[in-house]
Amino acid sequence: MSRDDAPPSDHKFEGRLVPGPGPRGVGAIHPARRRPLRPASRALIRAVALVVGALTVPRWVMGRRADPVYAGDSEAVEPLARAVAADVRHDRGAAAFNTGDPRFDGEWAFGTQMMAAVGLAQWVRAHPAQRAEYAPVIAQAVDNLVAPRTLAFGRAAWGEDPLASLDSAHGHAYLGYVALALGALREVDPQTRHAALHDRLVGALARRLAEAPGNVIETYPGEIYPCDLASVVAALGYHQRVAHGRHAALIATMRARFENDWRAGDYLRHALGGRQGTTLGPARGATTALSAWFWRFADPAFSRRLSTRLLAGGMQSFAGFGAIVEYGPGSAGRGDIDSGPVVAGFSVSATGFALGAARIADDRVAFTALFRTAQLFGVPFDDGGRRGYVTGGPIGNAILFAMMNTPGA
Amino acid sequence: MKKILISIAWALLLVALHGLLGWYLGRTRALEALLSPWRSGLWPLGLAMAALMGLRVWLAAVLPGLLLGRWVCACLARREDS
């Protein structure tokens, strides 16, 4: 083969060298030339690949931890428990938040400690060997919760200290969250120094609820939220379980109000107006999901019914990702501090809280779909054995932890 | 092949940027920025959050399909003897 017969060294062929007939009939090397696909074919292949990639890769990547988390696997969940515990130990109260409204800053600090206490109590119940590690954290969360600085937002709203005025007729319905956390602490540590406060607080809330017209008490003056009423009912149920309180009749009365008066299809009303709550606000996903979770402590069967309805009527899935529609039929809005951002009608808070509803309803498929969404938009990050969520911050970590390890009904 | 390698290099760069944004936002008031990025002082965080979300969706849902399509096209390109 002469030098001229050889392939040029700087040729622009992209193909590999292939054997071909040589000058004397034996195999020789000739370059292969690639003929590009037709543009239409290439576009079609790329479109199909895009669709296949979008439908398969994200659901696998974001859902690969869903099964271990659903199963309560320590390796999958405990890093989040550690992140929540660290947030409790380094509690900065309302100063840790910057919502633009001191009341909301206070509510978030308050909600962080409550969710941490209850979530960690759930974790300890499922993993008794870790009681020694997390019981002190639960106690710390309750200490943080009842501290005057944490309850300052309620004091500012009512003009009286919420725990020093338990004899008053004012509602302070948000105290249901405090009483629920006290119940969680009492379950883990029956001898807690807060046991007397737990009894007094639950007694005061039960009295207020029983004496209030229509069994409706206010969270703040002129503001009534069924979700906060559900927290009060949850506190009654927890007190019944861990401290032998007797609240069955009141719980049954409240169940009837939720079921008959404050339900709109698959959703619950977010806010009520009038002293007896006769003016009904919009039906909201976040309210329904959190209320369903609260009811688990008082009436697991009713909680399961609320959860099942929410998932059936409020959850939509696409490509394996699930989210909860914030506004129920006949309601509309742009969301608020309770729902978080509402994007294309879906609510961040409702989707997070619905992880608990999926556990209560024993709906693994729904849990996995919601979990994928939480992973995609929550942005988990690992740091020194802890796993937190970038977009959730301390309150998001505490809520997701409590919801993800909610025991089934 | 060269185009695919360039795409992978870009993907790795985006993954690194994603990690950097996540690290930055994990140490800031990301939640507040998510809720009200237009509020005074939080808009840079809001922009970072939007970039992070866009990157996550791009990396998880779009990029795998792009690479797959490019690879399949390269494999299917017919060859002919010169």
Short mmCIF file of C-alpha atoms in Angstrom, two decimals:
data_model
loop_
_atom_site.label_atom_id
_atom_site.label_comp_id
_atom_site.label_asym_id
_atom_site.label_seq_id
_atom_site.Cartn_x
_atom_site.Cartn_y
_atom_site.Cartn_z
CA MET A 1 0.00 0.00 0.00
CA SER A 2 1.48 3.26 -1.07
CA ARG A 3 1.52 6.27 1.16
CA ASP A 4 -1.17 7.83 -1.04
CA ASP A 5 -3.50 4.91 -0.39
CA ALA A 6 -3.37 5.35 3.34
CA PRO A 7 -6.09 7.30 5.10
CA PRO A 8 -5.13 10.90 5.63
CA SER A 9 -3.89 11.48 9.13
CA ASP A 10 -5.93 14.64 9.58
CA HIS A 11 -9.14 13.36 8.02
CA LYS A 12 -12.45 14.63 9.43
CA PHE A 13 -14.19 11.29 9.40
CA GLU A 14 -15.69 10.46 12.74
CA GLY A 15 -16.14 6.77 11.94
CA ARG A 16 -13.84 4.01 13.08
CA LEU A 17 -11.57 2.16 10.68
CA VAL A 18 -13.14 -0.91 9.11
CA PRO A 19 -11.68 -3.73 7.03
CA GLY A 20 -12.22 -3.56 3.26
CA PRO A 21 -10.81 -5.06 0.08
CA GLY A 22 -7.14 -4.23 -0.32
CA PRO A 23 -5.13 -3.71 -3.48
CA ARG A 24 -4.33 -7.41 -3.69
CA GLY A 25 -7.74 -8.64 -2.56
CA VAL A 26 -6.84 -9.03 1.08
CA GLY A 27 -8.39 -7.06 3.86
CA ALA A 28 -7.15 -3.50 4.25
CA ILE A 29 -8.18 -0.62 6.44
CA HIS A 30 -10.53 2.05 5.11
CA PRO A 31 -12.21 4.81 7.03
CA ALA A 32 -15.96 4.61 7.66
CA ARG A 33 -17.93 7.78 7.27
CA ARG A 34 -20.84 8.60 9.54
CA ARG A 35 -23.95 9.83 7.87
CA PRO A 36 -25.94 11.84 10.35
CA LEU A 37 -29.54 10.93 11.05
CA ARG A 38 -32.18 12.96 9.37
CA PRO A 39 -33.14 15.98 11.49
CA ALA A 40 -36.68 14.68 11.92
CA SER A 41 -35.44 11.32 13.17
CA ARG A 42 -32.96 12.95 15.49
CA ALA A 43 -35.62 15.25 16.90
CA LEU A 44 -37.98 12.34 17.44
CA ILE A 45 -35.34 10.24 19.20
CA ARG A 46 -34.36 13.13 21.42
CA ALA A 47 -37.98 13.91 22.30
CA VAL A 48 -38.64 10.29 23.20
CA ALA A 49 -35.44 10.18 25.27
CA LEU A 50 -36.44 13.37 27.06
CA VAL A 51 -39.84 11.96 27.96
CA VAL A 52 -38.41 8.61 29.02
CA GLY A 53 -35.73 10.33 31.08
CA ALA A 54 -38.20 12.70 32.74
CA LEU A 55 -40.60 9.88 33.59
CA THR A 56 -38.06 7.45 35.00
CA VAL A 57 -34.93 9.08 36.39
CA PRO A 58 -36.42 11.64 38.82
CA ARG A 59 -38.87 9.16 40.34
CA TRP A 60 -36.03 6.72 40.94
CA VAL A 61 -33.52 9.26 42.25
CA MET A 62 -35.97 11.06 44.54
CA GLY A 63 -37.82 7.95 45.67
CA ARG A 64 -34.96 5.62 46.46
CA ARG A 65 -35.12 6.35 50.21
CA ALA A 66 -38.90 6.21 50.43
CA ASP A 67 -39.21 2.52 51.30
CA PRO A 68 -36.65 2.53 54.11
CA VAL A 69 -38.20 5.69 55.55
CA TYR A 70 -41.69 4.17 55.34
CA ALA A 71 -40.36 1.09 57.09
CA GLY A 72 -38.88 3.27 59.86
CA ASP A 73 -35.36 2.13 59.09
CA SER A 74 -32.93 3.78 61.51
CA GLU A 75 -30.26 4.47 58.93
CA ALA A 76 -32.76 6.26 56.70
CA VAL A 77 -34.54 8.34 59.32
CA GLU A 78 -32.16 8.91 62.20
CA PRO A 79 -30.00 11.49 60.41
CA LEU A 80 -33.13 13.67 60.27
CA ALA A 81 -33.80 12.95 63.97
CA ARG A 82 -30.27 14.19 64.70
CA ALA A 83 -30.88 17.37 62.72
CA VAL A 84 -34.11 17.99 64.64
CA ALA A 85 -32.36 17.33 67.95
CA ALA A 86 -29.61 19.80 67.01
CA ASP A 87 -32.25 22.44 66.20
CA VAL A 88 -33.81 21.88 69.63
CA ARG A 89 -30.46 22.13 71.43
CA HIS A 90 -29.60 25.34 69.63
CA ASP A 91 -33.05 26.91 69.81
CA ARG A 92 -32.91 30.65 69.23
CA GLY A 93 -36.65 31.17 69.52
CA ALA A 94 -38.35 33.67 67.26
CA ALA A 95 -34.96 35.25 66.50
CA ALA A 96 -34.19 32.23 64.31
CA PHE A 97 -36.89 33.31 61.87
CA ASN A 98 -37.45 36.34 59.74
CA THR A 99 -40.91 36.08 58.22
CA GLY A 100 -41.50 39.80 58.48
CA ASP A 101 -44.17 39.46 61.19
CA PRO A 102 -43.22 38.91 64.85
CA ARG A 103 -46.31 36.76 65.37
CA PHE A 104 -45.34 34.39 62.58
CA ASP A 105 -41.73 34.29 63.77
CA GLY A 106 -43.04 33.28 67.17
CA GLU A 107 -45.42 30.70 65.73
CA TRP A 108 -42.62 29.09 63.75
CA ALA A 109 -40.32 28.84 66.75
CA PHE A 110 -43.24 27.44 68.73
CA GLY A 111 -44.21 24.97 65.99
CA THR A 112 -40.60 23.80 65.63
CA GLN A 113 -40.39 22.80 69.29
CA MET A 114 -43.82 21.16 69.30
CA MET A 115 -43.18 19.08 66.19
CA ALA A 116 -39.74 18.14 67.48
CA ALA A 117 -41.11 16.93 70.82
CA VAL A 118 -43.95 14.92 69.29
CA GLY A 119 -41.87 13.58 66.40
CA LEU A 120 -39.06 12.46 68.69
CA ALA A 121 -41.57 10.82 71.05
CA GLN A 122 -42.92 8.86 68.09
CA TRP A 123 -39.37 7.88 67.20
CA VAL A 124 -38.55 6.75 70.74
CA ARG A 125 -41.75 4.70 70.91
CA ALA A 126 -40.78 2.90 67.70
CA HIS A 127 -37.10 2.61 68.72
CA PRO A 128 -37.01 2.19 72.51
CA ALA A 129 -33.25 1.65 72.48
CA GLN A 130 -32.82 5.31 71.59
CA ARG A 131 -34.86 6.59 74.49
CA ALA A 132 -31.80 7.57 76.52
CA GLU A 133 -30.49 9.67 73.66
CA TYR A 134 -33.68 11.49 72.74
CA ALA A 135 -35.71 11.75 75.98
CA PRO A 136 -33.55 14.67 77.17
CA VAL A 137 -34.05 16.36 73.81
CA ILE A 138 -37.81 16.02 74.13
CA ALA A 139 -37.59 17.53 77.62
CA GLN A 140 -35.48 20.35 76.21
CA ALA A 141 -38.03 20.97 73.43
CA VAL A 142 -40.82 21.23 76.01
CA ASP A 143 -38.72 23.56 78.17
CA ASN A 144 -38.20 25.72 75.10
CA LEU A 145 -41.90 25.56 74.28
CA VAL A 146 -43.18 26.75 77.65
CA ALA A 147 -40.50 29.44 78.00
CA PRO A 148 -42.00 32.96 78.14
CA ARG A 149 -39.98 34.03 75.09
CA THR A 150 -41.56 31.25 72.99
CA LEU A 151 -45.09 32.12 74.10
CA ALA A 152 -44.55 35.86 73.64
CA PHE A 153 -46.61 35.89 70.43
CA GLY A 154 -49.69 34.65 72.33
CA ARG A 155 -49.09 37.06 75.18
CA ALA A 156 -48.88 39.92 72.69
CA ALA A 157 -52.16 38.88 71.05
CA TRP A 158 -54.17 38.48 74.24
CA GLY A 159 -52.42 40.87 76.61
CA GLU A 160 -52.02 38.16 79.23
CA ASP A 161 -49.55 35.38 79.90
CA PRO A 162 -51.07 32.22 78.42
CA LEU A 163 -49.84 29.83 81.10
CA ALA A 164 -50.41 32.23 84.01
CA SER A 165 -54.02 32.86 83.01
CA LEU A 166 -55.38 29.35 82.70
CA ASP A 167 -58.43 30.35 84.74
CA SER A 168 -59.43 32.99 82.20
CA ALA A 169 -62.15 32.40 79.63
CA HIS A 170 -59.94 33.43 76.74
CA GLY A 171 -59.40 30.69 74.20
CA HIS A 172 -55.64 30.58 73.54
CA ALA A 173 -56.38 27.58 71.32
CA TYR A 174 -52.73 27.40 70.20
CA LEU A 175 -52.05 26.03 73.69
CA GLY A 176 -53.30 22.72 72.31
CA TYR A 177 -49.86 22.41 70.68
CA VAL A 178 -48.16 22.93 74.05
CA ALA A 179 -50.41 20.39 75.75
CA LEU A 180 -49.74 17.88 72.99
CA ALA A 181 -45.97 18.25 73.43
CA LEU A 182 -46.39 17.91 77.19
CA GLY A 183 -48.26 14.66 76.53
CA ALA A 184 -45.38 13.46 74.36
CA LEU A 185 -42.90 14.25 77.13
CA ARG A 186 -45.07 12.53 79.70
CA GLU A 187 -45.26 9.41 77.59
CA VAL A 188 -41.47 9.23 77.39
CA ASP A 189 -40.90 10.40 80.98
CA PRO A 190 -43.96 9.81 83.19
CA GLN A 191 -42.16 11.47 86.12
CA THR A 192 -41.49 14.71 84.27
CA ARG A 193 -41.52 17.88 86.36
CA HIS A 194 -44.02 19.25 83.85
CA ALA A 195 -46.71 16.66 84.70
CA ALA A 196 -48.67 19.07 86.90
CA LEU A 197 -48.57 21.75 84.21
CA HIS A 198 -49.78 19.17 81.70
CA ASP A 199 -52.79 18.32 83.89
CA ARG A 200 -53.63 21.95 84.56
CA LEU A 201 -53.28 22.98 80.94
CA VAL A 202 -55.39 20.13 79.56
CA GLY A 203 -57.97 20.79 82.28
CA ALA A 204 -58.17 24.46 81.30
CA LEU A 205 -58.48 23.71 77.58
CA ALA A 206 -61.16 21.07 78.20
CA ARG A 207 -63.13 23.48 80.36
CA ARG A 208 -62.86 26.29 77.82
CA LEU A 209 -63.93 24.01 75.00
CA ALA A 210 -66.87 22.56 76.94
CA GLU A 211 -68.11 25.96 78.11
CA ALA A 212 -67.64 27.84 74.84
CA PRO A 213 -70.75 28.44 72.70
CA GLY A 214 -70.68 25.83 69.96
CA ASN A 215 -67.52 24.30 71.51
CA VAL A 216 -65.42 26.81 69.66
CA ILE A 217 -62.51 28.67 71.25
CA GLU A 218 -60.40 31.38 69.69
CA THR A 219 -56.72 31.16 68.86
CA TYR A 220 -56.36 34.93 68.95
CA PRO A 221 -59.10 37.47 69.65
CA GLY A 222 -61.63 37.14 66.84
CA GLU A 223 -59.72 34.33 65.10
CA ILE A 224 -60.92 30.72 65.08
CA TYR A 225 -59.07 27.92 63.31
CA PRO A 226 -60.35 24.33 63.22
CA CYS A 227 -56.76 23.11 62.94
CA ASP A 228 -55.92 24.65 66.29
CA LEU A 229 -59.12 23.17 67.73
CA ALA A 230 -57.88 19.81 66.41
CA SER A 231 -54.65 20.36 68.33
CA VAL A 232 -56.70 20.87 71.50
CA VAL A 233 -58.62 17.66 70.81
CA ALA A 234 -55.30 15.87 70.16
CA ALA A 235 -54.04 17.10 73.52
CA LEU A 236 -57.17 15.72 75.20
CA GLY A 237 -56.65 12.36 73.49
CA TYR A 238 -52.97 12.21 74.46
CA HIS A 239 -53.80 13.16 78.04
CA GLN A 240 -56.38 10.38 78.10
CA ARG A 241 -53.72 7.90 76.96
CA VAL A 242 -50.75 8.89 79.10
CA ALA A 243 -52.37 10.47 82.16
CA HIS A 244 -55.71 8.68 82.38
CA GLY A 245 -57.70 11.82 81.67
CA ARG A 246 -61.39 11.44 80.81
CA HIS A 247 -62.32 13.37 77.73
CA ALA A 248 -64.22 10.88 75.58
CA ALA A 249 -67.50 12.81 75.57
CA LEU A 250 -65.85 16.09 74.57
CA ILE A 251 -63.83 14.35 71.88
CA ALA A 252 -67.02 12.82 70.47
CA THR A 253 -68.71 16.23 70.45
CA MET A 254 -65.78 17.77 68.59
CA ARG A 255 -65.68 14.90 66.12
CA ALA A 256 -69.31 15.61 65.25
CA ARG A 257 -68.52 19.29 64.69
CA PHE A 258 -65.58 18.49 62.43
CA GLU A 259 -67.50 15.86 60.50
CA ASN A 260 -70.83 17.63 60.19
CA ASP A 261 -70.12 21.35 60.36
CA TRP A 262 -66.56 22.09 59.27
CA ARG A 263 -66.07 19.58 56.49
CA ALA A 264 -66.44 20.54 52.85
CA GLY A 265 -66.23 17.36 50.83
CA ASP A 266 -62.81 15.86 51.36
CA TYR A 267 -61.42 19.00 53.01
CA LEU A 268 -61.85 20.90 56.27
CA ARG A 269 -62.49 24.61 56.70
CA HIS A 270 -59.44 26.70 57.43
CA ALA A 271 -61.01 29.46 59.48
CA LEU A 272 -64.33 30.18 61.11
CA GLY A 273 -66.04 33.43 61.89
CA GLY A 274 -68.54 34.48 64.54
CA ARG A 275 -68.41 33.52 68.17
CA GLN A 276 -69.78 30.04 67.48
CA GLY A 277 -67.86 29.52 64.28
CA THR A 278 -70.94 29.71 62.10
CA THR A 279 -69.26 31.67 59.30
CA LEU A 280 -67.25 29.22 57.25
CA GLY A 281 -63.95 30.05 55.59
CA PRO A 282 -62.37 28.28 52.62
CA ALA A 283 -61.62 24.57 52.69
CA ARG A 284 -57.85 24.10 52.70
CA GLY A 285 -55.46 21.21 52.16
CA ALA A 286 -52.89 22.26 54.79
CA THR A 287 -55.61 22.57 57.44
CA THR A 288 -57.06 19.18 56.52
CA ALA A 289 -53.73 17.36 56.49
CA LEU A 290 -52.54 18.75 59.82
CA SER A 291 -55.96 18.27 61.44
CA ALA A 292 -56.03 14.65 60.26
CA TRP A 293 -52.63 14.17 61.90
CA PHE A 294 -53.84 15.78 65.15
CA TRP A 295 -56.93 13.62 65.27
CA ARG A 296 -54.70 10.54 65.35
CA PHE A 297 -54.06 11.25 69.04
CA ALA A 298 -57.75 11.41 69.91
CA ASP A 299 -59.60 9.17 67.47
CA PRO A 300 -57.44 7.07 65.12
CA ALA A 301 -60.43 5.84 63.09
CA PHE A 302 -61.62 9.39 62.38
CA SER A 303 -58.06 10.44 61.62
CA ARG A 304 -57.78 7.63 59.11
CA ARG A 305 -61.05 8.66 57.49
CA LEU A 306 -59.90 12.29 57.15
CA SER A 307 -56.55 11.14 55.78
CA THR A 308 -58.03 8.76 53.26
CA ARG A 309 -60.43 11.41 52.01
CA LEU A 310 -57.66 13.99 51.68
CA LEU A 311 -55.45 11.66 49.67
CA ALA A 312 -58.32 10.51 47.47
CA GLY A 313 -59.73 13.95 46.79
CA GLY A 314 -56.79 16.30 47.19
CA MET A 315 -53.69 14.52 45.96
CA GLN A 316 -52.60 14.62 42.36
CA SER A 317 -49.70 12.69 40.91
CA PHE A 318 -47.52 13.13 37.86
CA ALA A 319 -44.53 11.02 36.88
CA GLY A 320 -44.49 9.47 40.32
CA PHE A 321 -44.53 12.80 42.20
CA GLY A 322 -47.49 13.66 44.38
CA ALA A 323 -48.74 16.95 45.80
CA ILE A 324 -51.81 18.22 47.60
CA VAL A 325 -54.11 20.84 46.10
CA GLU A 326 -54.44 23.63 48.65
CA TYR A 327 -57.96 24.86 47.99
CA GLY A 328 -60.92 22.51 48.03
CA PRO A 329 -63.87 22.69 45.66
CA GLY A 330 -65.54 26.08 45.74
CA SER A 331 -62.56 27.74 47.42
CA ALA A 332 -59.76 29.75 45.91
CA GLY A 333 -56.84 31.84 47.08
CA ARG A 334 -53.14 32.51 46.83
CA GLY A 335 -52.02 30.82 50.02
CA ASP A 336 -50.68 32.35 53.20
CA ILE A 337 -48.15 31.72 55.94
CA ASP A 338 -49.92 28.46 56.84
CA SER A 339 -49.91 26.96 53.36
CA GLY A 340 -46.51 28.26 52.29
CA PRO A 341 -46.10 29.00 48.61
CA VAL A 342 -48.99 27.75 46.48
CA VAL A 343 -47.58 26.77 43.09
CA ALA A 344 -50.01 25.81 40.33
CA GLY A 345 -52.60 25.23 43.05
CA PHE A 346 -50.39 22.88 45.07
CA SER A 347 -49.37 23.71 48.59
CA VAL A 348 -45.96 23.14 50.14
CA SER A 349 -47.32 22.75 53.68
CA ALA A 350 -50.22 20.49 52.71
CA THR A 351 -47.87 18.23 50.78
CA GLY A 352 -45.51 17.95 53.74
CA PHE A 353 -48.29 17.34 56.26
CA ALA A 354 -49.87 14.78 53.94
CA LEU A 355 -46.87 12.51 54.47
CA GLY A 356 -48.38 11.93 57.90
CA ALA A 357 -51.81 11.39 56.38
CA ALA A 358 -50.33 8.77 54.06
CA ARG A 359 -48.79 6.95 57.03
CA ILE A 360 -52.08 7.10 58.91
CA ALA A 361 -53.98 5.77 55.89
CA ASP A 362 -51.33 3.05 55.39
CA ASP A 363 -51.02 4.27 51.81
CA ARG A 364 -47.46 3.44 50.76
CA VAL A 365 -48.01 4.54 47.16
CA ALA A 366 -49.19 7.99 48.23
CA PHE A 367 -46.38 8.25 50.77
CA THR A 368 -43.77 7.45 48.14
CA ALA A 369 -45.20 9.99 45.69
CA LEU A 370 -45.30 12.72 48.35
CA PHE A 371 -41.86 11.75 49.60
CA ARG A 372 -40.40 12.19 46.12
CA THR A 373 -41.82 15.70 45.96
CA ALA A 374 -40.42 16.51 49.39
CA GLN A 375 -37.01 15.27 48.29
CA LEU A 376 -37.04 17.21 45.04
CA PHE A 377 -38.14 20.56 46.43
CA GLY A 378 -37.02 20.16 50.04
CA VAL A 379 -33.39 19.72 48.95
CA PRO A 380 -32.00 17.37 51.61
CA PHE A 381 -28.38 17.85 52.59
CA ASP A 382 -26.15 15.74 54.82
CA ASP A 383 -23.87 17.41 57.30
CA GLY A 384 -21.90 15.55 59.95
CA GLY A 385 -24.31 12.63 60.36
CA ARG A 386 -27.35 14.91 60.19
CA ARG A 387 -29.74 15.30 57.29
CA GLY A 388 -31.70 18.51 57.05
CA TYR A 389 -33.79 20.12 54.34
CA VAL A 390 -32.48 23.32 52.80
CA THR A 391 -35.83 24.83 51.98
CA GLY A 392 -37.51 23.81 55.24
CA GLY A 393 -35.11 25.10 57.85
CA PRO A 394 -35.65 24.03 61.48
CA ILE A 395 -39.45 24.04 61.24
CA GLY A 396 -39.42 22.10 57.97
CA ASN A 397 -37.06 19.52 59.45
CA ALA A 398 -39.25 19.08 62.51
CA ILE A 399 -42.48 18.80 60.50
CA LEU A 400 -41.06 16.36 57.96
CA PHE A 401 -39.55 14.25 60.71
CA ALA A 402 -42.82 14.10 62.66
CA MET A 403 -44.83 13.30 59.53
CA MET A 404 -42.44 10.73 58.09
CA ASN A 405 -42.31 8.66 61.25
CA THR A 406 -46.00 8.90 62.10
CA PRO A 407 -47.18 5.45 63.09
CA GLY A 408 -49.99 3.94 61.04
CA ALA A 409 -53.49 4.19 62.49
CA MET B 1 -18.50 11.09 21.53
CA LYS B 2 -16.84 14.44 21.96
CA LYS B 3 -20.25 16.13 22.25
CA ILE B 4 -21.38 13.61 24.85
CA LEU B 5 -18.22 14.19 26.90
CA ILE B 6 -18.78 17.93 26.71
CA SER B 7 -22.37 17.40 27.87
CA ILE B 8 -21.18 15.30 30.79
CA ALA B 9 -18.64 17.97 31.70
CA TRP B 10 -21.41 20.56 31.70
CA ALA B 11 -23.56 18.27 33.81
CA LEU B 12 -20.79 17.89 36.38
CA LEU B 13 -20.37 21.64 36.47
CA LEU B 14 -24.09 22.08 37.08
CA VAL B 15 -24.01 19.43 39.81
CA ALA B 16 -21.18 21.35 41.47
CA LEU B 17 -23.14 24.60 41.19
CA HIS B 18 -26.18 22.84 42.61
CA GLY B 19 -24.12 21.65 45.57
CA LEU B 20 -22.73 25.12 46.12
CA LEU B 21 -26.18 26.73 46.07
CA GLY B 22 -27.55 24.07 48.40
CA TRP B 23 -24.66 24.58 50.81
CA TYR B 24 -25.17 28.36 50.73
CA LEU B 25 -28.92 28.24 51.19
CA GLY B 26 -28.62 25.58 53.89
CA ARG B 27 -26.84 28.15 56.00
CA THR B 28 -29.19 31.03 55.39
CA ARG B 29 -32.83 31.92 55.73
CA ALA B 30 -33.87 29.79 52.81
CA LEU B 31 -37.40 29.16 54.06
CA GLU B 32 -38.17 32.83 54.50
CA ALA B 33 -36.72 33.52 51.07
CA LEU B 34 -38.98 30.85 49.66
CA LEU B 35 -42.02 32.43 51.28
CA SER B 36 -41.37 36.07 50.50
CA PRO B 37 -38.29 36.61 48.36
CA TRP B 38 -39.38 40.10 47.42
CA ARG B 39 -39.10 41.27 50.99
CA SER B 40 -36.30 43.69 51.69
CA GLY B 41 -32.94 41.98 51.86
CA LEU B 42 -34.13 38.53 50.88
CA TRP B 43 -34.34 38.84 47.11
CA PRO B 44 -30.79 37.54 46.50
CA LEU B 45 -31.75 34.46 48.48
CA GLY B 46 -34.94 34.22 46.48
CA LEU B 47 -32.92 34.29 43.28
CA ALA B 48 -30.53 31.65 44.64
CA MET B 49 -33.51 29.52 45.63
CA ALA B 50 -35.09 29.86 42.21
CA ALA B 51 -31.77 28.91 40.60
CA LEU B 52 -31.43 25.91 42.90
CA MET B 53 -34.95 24.70 42.13
CA GLY B 54 -34.43 25.19 38.41
CA LEU B 55 -31.14 23.32 38.57
CA ARG B 56 -32.67 20.41 40.47
CA VAL B 57 -35.48 20.03 37.99
CA TRP B 58 -33.03 20.35 35.10
CA LEU B 59 -30.57 17.84 36.52
CA ALA B 60 -33.20 15.33 37.57
CA ALA B 61 -35.76 15.55 34.79
CA VAL B 62 -34.17 17.07 31.69
CA LEU B 63 -30.48 16.27 31.63
CA PRO B 64 -30.78 12.45 31.72
CA GLY B 65 -33.08 12.55 28.70
CA LEU B 66 -30.80 14.94 26.85
CA LEU B 67 -27.78 12.72 27.37
CA LEU B 68 -29.74 9.60 26.51
CA GLY B 69 -31.04 11.16 23.29
CA ARG B 70 -27.58 12.29 22.26
CA TRP B 71 -26.13 8.87 22.96
CA VAL B 72 -28.88 7.00 21.10
CA CYS B 73 -28.50 9.31 18.09
CA ALA B 74 -24.76 8.69 18.07
CA CYS B 75 -25.29 4.94 18.21
CA LEU B 76 -27.89 4.92 15.47
CA ALA B 77 -25.97 7.14 13.07
CA ARG B 78 -25.54 4.96 10.02
CA ARG B 79 -22.15 4.32 8.64
CA GLU B 80 -21.15 3.77 5.15
CA ASP B 81 -17.92 2.78 3.55
CA SER B 82 -16.05 5.54 1.89
#
